[in-house]
Coordinates of C-alpha atoms in Angstrom, one line a residue:
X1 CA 5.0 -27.8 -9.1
X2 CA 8.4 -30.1 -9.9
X3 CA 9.8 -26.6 -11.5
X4 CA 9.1 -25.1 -7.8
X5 CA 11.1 -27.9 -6.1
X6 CA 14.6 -25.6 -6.2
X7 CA 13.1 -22.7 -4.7
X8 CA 11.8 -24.5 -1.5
X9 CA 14.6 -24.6 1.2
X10 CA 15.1 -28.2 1.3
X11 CA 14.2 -28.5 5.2
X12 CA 10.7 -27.2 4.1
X13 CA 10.4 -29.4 0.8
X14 CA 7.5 -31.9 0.5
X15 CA 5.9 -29.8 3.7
X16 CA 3.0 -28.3 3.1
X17 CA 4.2 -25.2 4.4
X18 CA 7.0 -25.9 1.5
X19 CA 4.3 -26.4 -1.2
X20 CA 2.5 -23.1 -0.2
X21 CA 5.9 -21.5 -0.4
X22 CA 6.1 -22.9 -3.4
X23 CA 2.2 -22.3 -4.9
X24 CA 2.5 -18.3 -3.5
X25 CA 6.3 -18.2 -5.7
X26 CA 4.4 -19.4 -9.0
X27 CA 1.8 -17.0 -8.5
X28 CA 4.0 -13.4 -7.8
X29 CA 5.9 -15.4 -10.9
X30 CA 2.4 -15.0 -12.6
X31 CA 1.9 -11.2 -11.3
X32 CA 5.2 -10.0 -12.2
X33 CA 4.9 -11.4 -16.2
X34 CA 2.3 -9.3 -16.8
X35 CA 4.2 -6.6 -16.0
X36 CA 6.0 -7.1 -19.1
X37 CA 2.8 -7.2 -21.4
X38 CA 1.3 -4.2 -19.5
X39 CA 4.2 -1.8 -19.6
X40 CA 2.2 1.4 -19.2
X41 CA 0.3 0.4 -16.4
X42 CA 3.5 -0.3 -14.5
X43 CA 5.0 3.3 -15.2
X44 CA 1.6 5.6 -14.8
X45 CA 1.4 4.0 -11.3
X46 CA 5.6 4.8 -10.6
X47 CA 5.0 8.1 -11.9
X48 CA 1.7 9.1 -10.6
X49 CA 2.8 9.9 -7.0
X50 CA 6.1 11.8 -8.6
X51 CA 3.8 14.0 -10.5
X52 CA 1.6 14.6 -6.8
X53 CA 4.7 15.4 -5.3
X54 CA 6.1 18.1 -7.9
X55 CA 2.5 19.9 -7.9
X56 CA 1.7 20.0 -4.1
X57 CA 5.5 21.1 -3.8
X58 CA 5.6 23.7 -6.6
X59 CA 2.3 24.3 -8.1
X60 CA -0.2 24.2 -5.6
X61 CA 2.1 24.9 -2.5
X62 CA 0.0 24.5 0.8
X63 CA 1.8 23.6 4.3
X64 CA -1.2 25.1 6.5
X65 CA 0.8 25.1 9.9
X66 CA 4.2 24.0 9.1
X67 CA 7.3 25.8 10.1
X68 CA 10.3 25.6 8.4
X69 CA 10.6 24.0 4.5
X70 CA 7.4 22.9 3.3
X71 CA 9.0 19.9 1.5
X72 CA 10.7 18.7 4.4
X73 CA 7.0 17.9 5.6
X74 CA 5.5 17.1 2.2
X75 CA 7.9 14.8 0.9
X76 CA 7.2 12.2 3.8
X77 CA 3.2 12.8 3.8
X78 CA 3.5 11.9 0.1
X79 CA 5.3 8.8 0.9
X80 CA 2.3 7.4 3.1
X81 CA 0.1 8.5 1.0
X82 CA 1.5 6.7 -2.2
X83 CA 0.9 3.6 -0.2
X84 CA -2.9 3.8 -0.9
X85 CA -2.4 5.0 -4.6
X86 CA -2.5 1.9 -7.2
X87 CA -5.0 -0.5 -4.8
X88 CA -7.5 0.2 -7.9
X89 CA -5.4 -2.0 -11.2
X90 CA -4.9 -4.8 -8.0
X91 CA -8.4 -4.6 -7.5
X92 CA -9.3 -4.8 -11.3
X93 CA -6.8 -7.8 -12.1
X94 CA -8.5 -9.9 -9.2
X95 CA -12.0 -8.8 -10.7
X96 CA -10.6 -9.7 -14.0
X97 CA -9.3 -13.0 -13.0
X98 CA -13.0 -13.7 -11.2
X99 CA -14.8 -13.1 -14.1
X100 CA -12.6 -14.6 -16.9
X101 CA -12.6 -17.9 -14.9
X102 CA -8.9 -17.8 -14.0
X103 CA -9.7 -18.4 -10.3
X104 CA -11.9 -21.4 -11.0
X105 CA -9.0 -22.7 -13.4
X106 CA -6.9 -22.6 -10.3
X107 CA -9.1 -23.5 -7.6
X108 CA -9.5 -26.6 -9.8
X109 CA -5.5 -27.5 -9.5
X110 CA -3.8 -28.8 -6.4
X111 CA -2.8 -25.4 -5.0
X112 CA -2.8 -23.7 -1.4
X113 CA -5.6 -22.0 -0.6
X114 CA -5.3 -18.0 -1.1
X115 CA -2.0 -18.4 -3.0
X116 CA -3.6 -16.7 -5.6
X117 CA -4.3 -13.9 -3.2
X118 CA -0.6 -14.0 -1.6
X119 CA 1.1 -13.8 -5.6
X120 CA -1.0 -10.9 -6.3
X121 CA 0.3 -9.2 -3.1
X122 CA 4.0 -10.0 -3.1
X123 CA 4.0 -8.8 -7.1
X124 CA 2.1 -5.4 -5.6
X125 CA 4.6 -4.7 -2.5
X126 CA 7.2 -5.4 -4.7
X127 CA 5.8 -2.3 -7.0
X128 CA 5.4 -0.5 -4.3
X129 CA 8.7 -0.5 -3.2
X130 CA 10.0 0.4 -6.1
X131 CA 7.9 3.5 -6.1
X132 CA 8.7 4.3 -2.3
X133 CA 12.5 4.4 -4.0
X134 CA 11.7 6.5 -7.0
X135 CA 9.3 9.4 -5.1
X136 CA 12.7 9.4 -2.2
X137 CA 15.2 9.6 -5.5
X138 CA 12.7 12.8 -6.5
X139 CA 12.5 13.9 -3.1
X140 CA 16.4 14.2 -2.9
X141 CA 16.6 15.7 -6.4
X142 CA 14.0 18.5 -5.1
X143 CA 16.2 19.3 -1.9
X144 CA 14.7 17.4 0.7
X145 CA 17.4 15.5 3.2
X146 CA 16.2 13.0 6.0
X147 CA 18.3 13.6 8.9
X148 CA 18.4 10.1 10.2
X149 CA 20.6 7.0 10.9
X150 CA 20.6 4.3 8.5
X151 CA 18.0 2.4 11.1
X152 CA 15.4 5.1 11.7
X153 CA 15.9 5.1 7.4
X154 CA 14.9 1.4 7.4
X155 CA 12.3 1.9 10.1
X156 CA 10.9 4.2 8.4
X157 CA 10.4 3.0 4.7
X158 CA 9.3 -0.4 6.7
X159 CA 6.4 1.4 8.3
X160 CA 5.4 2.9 5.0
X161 CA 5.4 -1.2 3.6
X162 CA 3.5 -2.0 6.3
X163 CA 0.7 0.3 5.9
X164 CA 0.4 -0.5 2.3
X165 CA 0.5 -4.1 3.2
X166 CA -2.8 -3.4 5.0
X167 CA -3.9 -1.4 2.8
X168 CA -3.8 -4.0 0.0
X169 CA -5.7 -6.7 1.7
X170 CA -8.2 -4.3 2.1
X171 CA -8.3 -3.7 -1.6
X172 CA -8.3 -7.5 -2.1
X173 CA -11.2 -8.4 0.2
X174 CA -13.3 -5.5 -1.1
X175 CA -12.4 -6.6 -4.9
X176 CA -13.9 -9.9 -4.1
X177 CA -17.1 -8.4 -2.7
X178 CA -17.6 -5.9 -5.5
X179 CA -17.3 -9.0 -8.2
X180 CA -16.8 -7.2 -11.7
X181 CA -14.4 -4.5 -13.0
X182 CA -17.6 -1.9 -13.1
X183 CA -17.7 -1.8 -9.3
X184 CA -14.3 -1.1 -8.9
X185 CA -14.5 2.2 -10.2
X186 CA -17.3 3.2 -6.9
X187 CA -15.3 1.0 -4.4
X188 CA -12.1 3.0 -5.3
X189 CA -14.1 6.4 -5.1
X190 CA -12.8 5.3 -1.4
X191 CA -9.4 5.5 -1.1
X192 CA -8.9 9.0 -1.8
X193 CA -11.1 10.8 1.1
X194 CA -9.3 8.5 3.5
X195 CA -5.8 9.5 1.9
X196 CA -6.6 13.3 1.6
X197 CA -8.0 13.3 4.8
X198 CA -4.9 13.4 6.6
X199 CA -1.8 15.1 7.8
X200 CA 0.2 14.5 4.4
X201 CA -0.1 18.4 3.4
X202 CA -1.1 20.2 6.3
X203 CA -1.2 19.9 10.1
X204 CA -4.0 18.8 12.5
X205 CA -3.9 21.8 14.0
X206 CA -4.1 24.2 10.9
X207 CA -7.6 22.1 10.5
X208 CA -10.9 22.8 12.4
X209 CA -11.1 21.2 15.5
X210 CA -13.3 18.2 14.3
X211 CA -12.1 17.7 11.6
X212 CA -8.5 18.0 12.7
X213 CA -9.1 14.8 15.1
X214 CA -10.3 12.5 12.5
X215 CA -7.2 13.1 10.4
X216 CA -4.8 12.4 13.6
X217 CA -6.7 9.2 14.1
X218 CA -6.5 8.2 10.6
X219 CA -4.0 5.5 10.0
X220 CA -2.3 7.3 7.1
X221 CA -1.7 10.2 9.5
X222 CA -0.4 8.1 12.3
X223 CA 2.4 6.5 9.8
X224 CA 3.4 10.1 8.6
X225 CA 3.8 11.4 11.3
X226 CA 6.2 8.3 12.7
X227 CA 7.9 8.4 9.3
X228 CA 8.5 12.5 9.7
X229 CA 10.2 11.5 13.5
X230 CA 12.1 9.0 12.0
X231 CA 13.5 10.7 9.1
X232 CA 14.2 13.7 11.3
X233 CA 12.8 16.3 9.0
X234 CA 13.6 19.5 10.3
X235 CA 11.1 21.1 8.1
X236 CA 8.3 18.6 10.1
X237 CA 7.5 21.0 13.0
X238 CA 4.1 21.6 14.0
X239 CA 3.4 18.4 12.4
X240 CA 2.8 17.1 15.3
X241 CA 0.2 18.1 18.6
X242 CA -0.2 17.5 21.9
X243 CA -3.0 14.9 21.3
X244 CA -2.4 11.1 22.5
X245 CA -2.6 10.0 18.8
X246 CA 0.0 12.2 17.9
X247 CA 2.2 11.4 20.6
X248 CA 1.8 8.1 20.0
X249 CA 2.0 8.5 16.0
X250 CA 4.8 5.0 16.1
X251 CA 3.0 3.1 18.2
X252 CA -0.1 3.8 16.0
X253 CA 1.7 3.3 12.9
X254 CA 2.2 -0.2 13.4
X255 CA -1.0 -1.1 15.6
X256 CA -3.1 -0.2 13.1
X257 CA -1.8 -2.0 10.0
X258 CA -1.5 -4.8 12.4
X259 CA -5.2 -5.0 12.8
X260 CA -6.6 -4.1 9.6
X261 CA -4.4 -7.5 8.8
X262 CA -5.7 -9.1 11.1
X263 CA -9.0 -8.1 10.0
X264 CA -8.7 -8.1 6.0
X265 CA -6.6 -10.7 5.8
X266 CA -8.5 -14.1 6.9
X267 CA -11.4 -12.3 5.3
X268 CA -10.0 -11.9 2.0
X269 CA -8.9 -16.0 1.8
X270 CA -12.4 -16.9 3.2
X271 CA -14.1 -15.6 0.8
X272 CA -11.7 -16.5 -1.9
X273 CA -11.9 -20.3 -0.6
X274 CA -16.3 -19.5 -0.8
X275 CA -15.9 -18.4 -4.5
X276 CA -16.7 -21.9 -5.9
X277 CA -18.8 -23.3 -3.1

């Protein structure tokens, strides 16, 4: 931990909040070397959402109940929605560090509790970042143009972090449960109904009525549709009703991250801390 020391502030060194600082830094430091030995993995999960925007936007088409440019509305539907794309290789790599013994090897060392966990997701959100900034690079190649100040920008792309913030612990916490890389593969089977079932390519209101309010009340929905008022899309009306979710889409865009952290969270580093118990 001595190598550690320099990236402590120094009115936090030799606290323990300064060696957890310090324990979560060497474990993104971990994350973010593998990135180099597993190249591929890196770009198939920048790329993936890129491709999901080009066919939805020119292959496939769709906008059920939107007015004006499709892609206006598409482009930030797919941005929420990449925020649950990629939870399955984090899920694998804390699988594969259960089962290889890598946890135990660092359980065994003088190290916070869950900085494991924390590494894992500060090397993630830093991924995920990076493709939020790619699919809005595509996005402006394709002609779409947020009509917003620089703030409602930064709002925005922060809401989008937060959701996949929540989204990750949940990945995390269920990784842990499901134990081995084999179970992955049915716990990940997941993620897609709850990111299709949403307002990412059509409205609420183009839906049956049902079915319609379970994809406003879905959180994905709540934080496209705050990212569409923020970003001003033109191109975004209709995506929005006259229901109470949908009115309150920003309010509901950071509530509900808020308490699947809440939730995921201290349930991920308990059962991390159980592991060896």
């Amino acid at each position: 931990m001595s190598g550690m020391s320099g990236t402590v502030d120094a009115s936090v060194k030799g606290t323990p909040l300064g060696w957890a600082l310090a324990d979560c830094w060497t474990m993104t430091r971990r994350e973010l070397a593998h990135w180099g030995r597993q190249p591929v993995q890196v770009v198939v999960g920048l790329v993936f959402p890129v491709m999901l925007l080009l066919m939805f936007g020119y292959l496939i088409g769709g906008g059920r109940g939107v007015e004006g440019d499709y892609v206006d509305f598409l482009v930030p539907g797919m941005l929420a929605l990449t925020m649950a794309f990629g939870l399955e290789s984090t899920m694998l790599a804390v699988t594969q560090d259960l089962n290889k013994g890598v946890i135990d090897r660092f359980r065994s060392m003088p190290m916070t509790n869950g900085a494991v966990l924390v590494g894992r997701s500060a090397a993630d959100m830093l991924q995920s970042a990076l493709s939020l900034a790619l699919l809005i690079g595509v996005g402006y190649a394709i002609g779409w143009r947020p009509h917003a100040s620089f703030g409602a920008f930064l709002a925005a792309v922060g809401l989008l972090l937060l959701l996949r913030f929540a989204m990750l612990w949940i990945g995390i916490h269920l990784a842990m449960v499901a134990g081995r890389p084999e179970m992955v593969q049915a716990v990940q089977i997941l993620v897609w109904p709850v990111g299709f079932l949403s307002n990412a390519f059509a409205t609420p209101e183009s839906m049956p009525g049902w079915l319609g309010a379970a994809v406003e009340w879905n959180p994905m929905s709540a934080t496209a549709t705050a990212v569409r008022d923020l970003f001003g899309s033109p191109g975004a009306a209709g995506s929005s009703g006259a229901s109470w979710a949908a009115e309150h889409a920003g309010m509901l865009a950071v509530a509900w991250p808020l308490v699947l952290v809440a939730v995921f969270f201290p349930l991920a580093v308990r059962r991390f801390g159980a592991l060896s118990k």
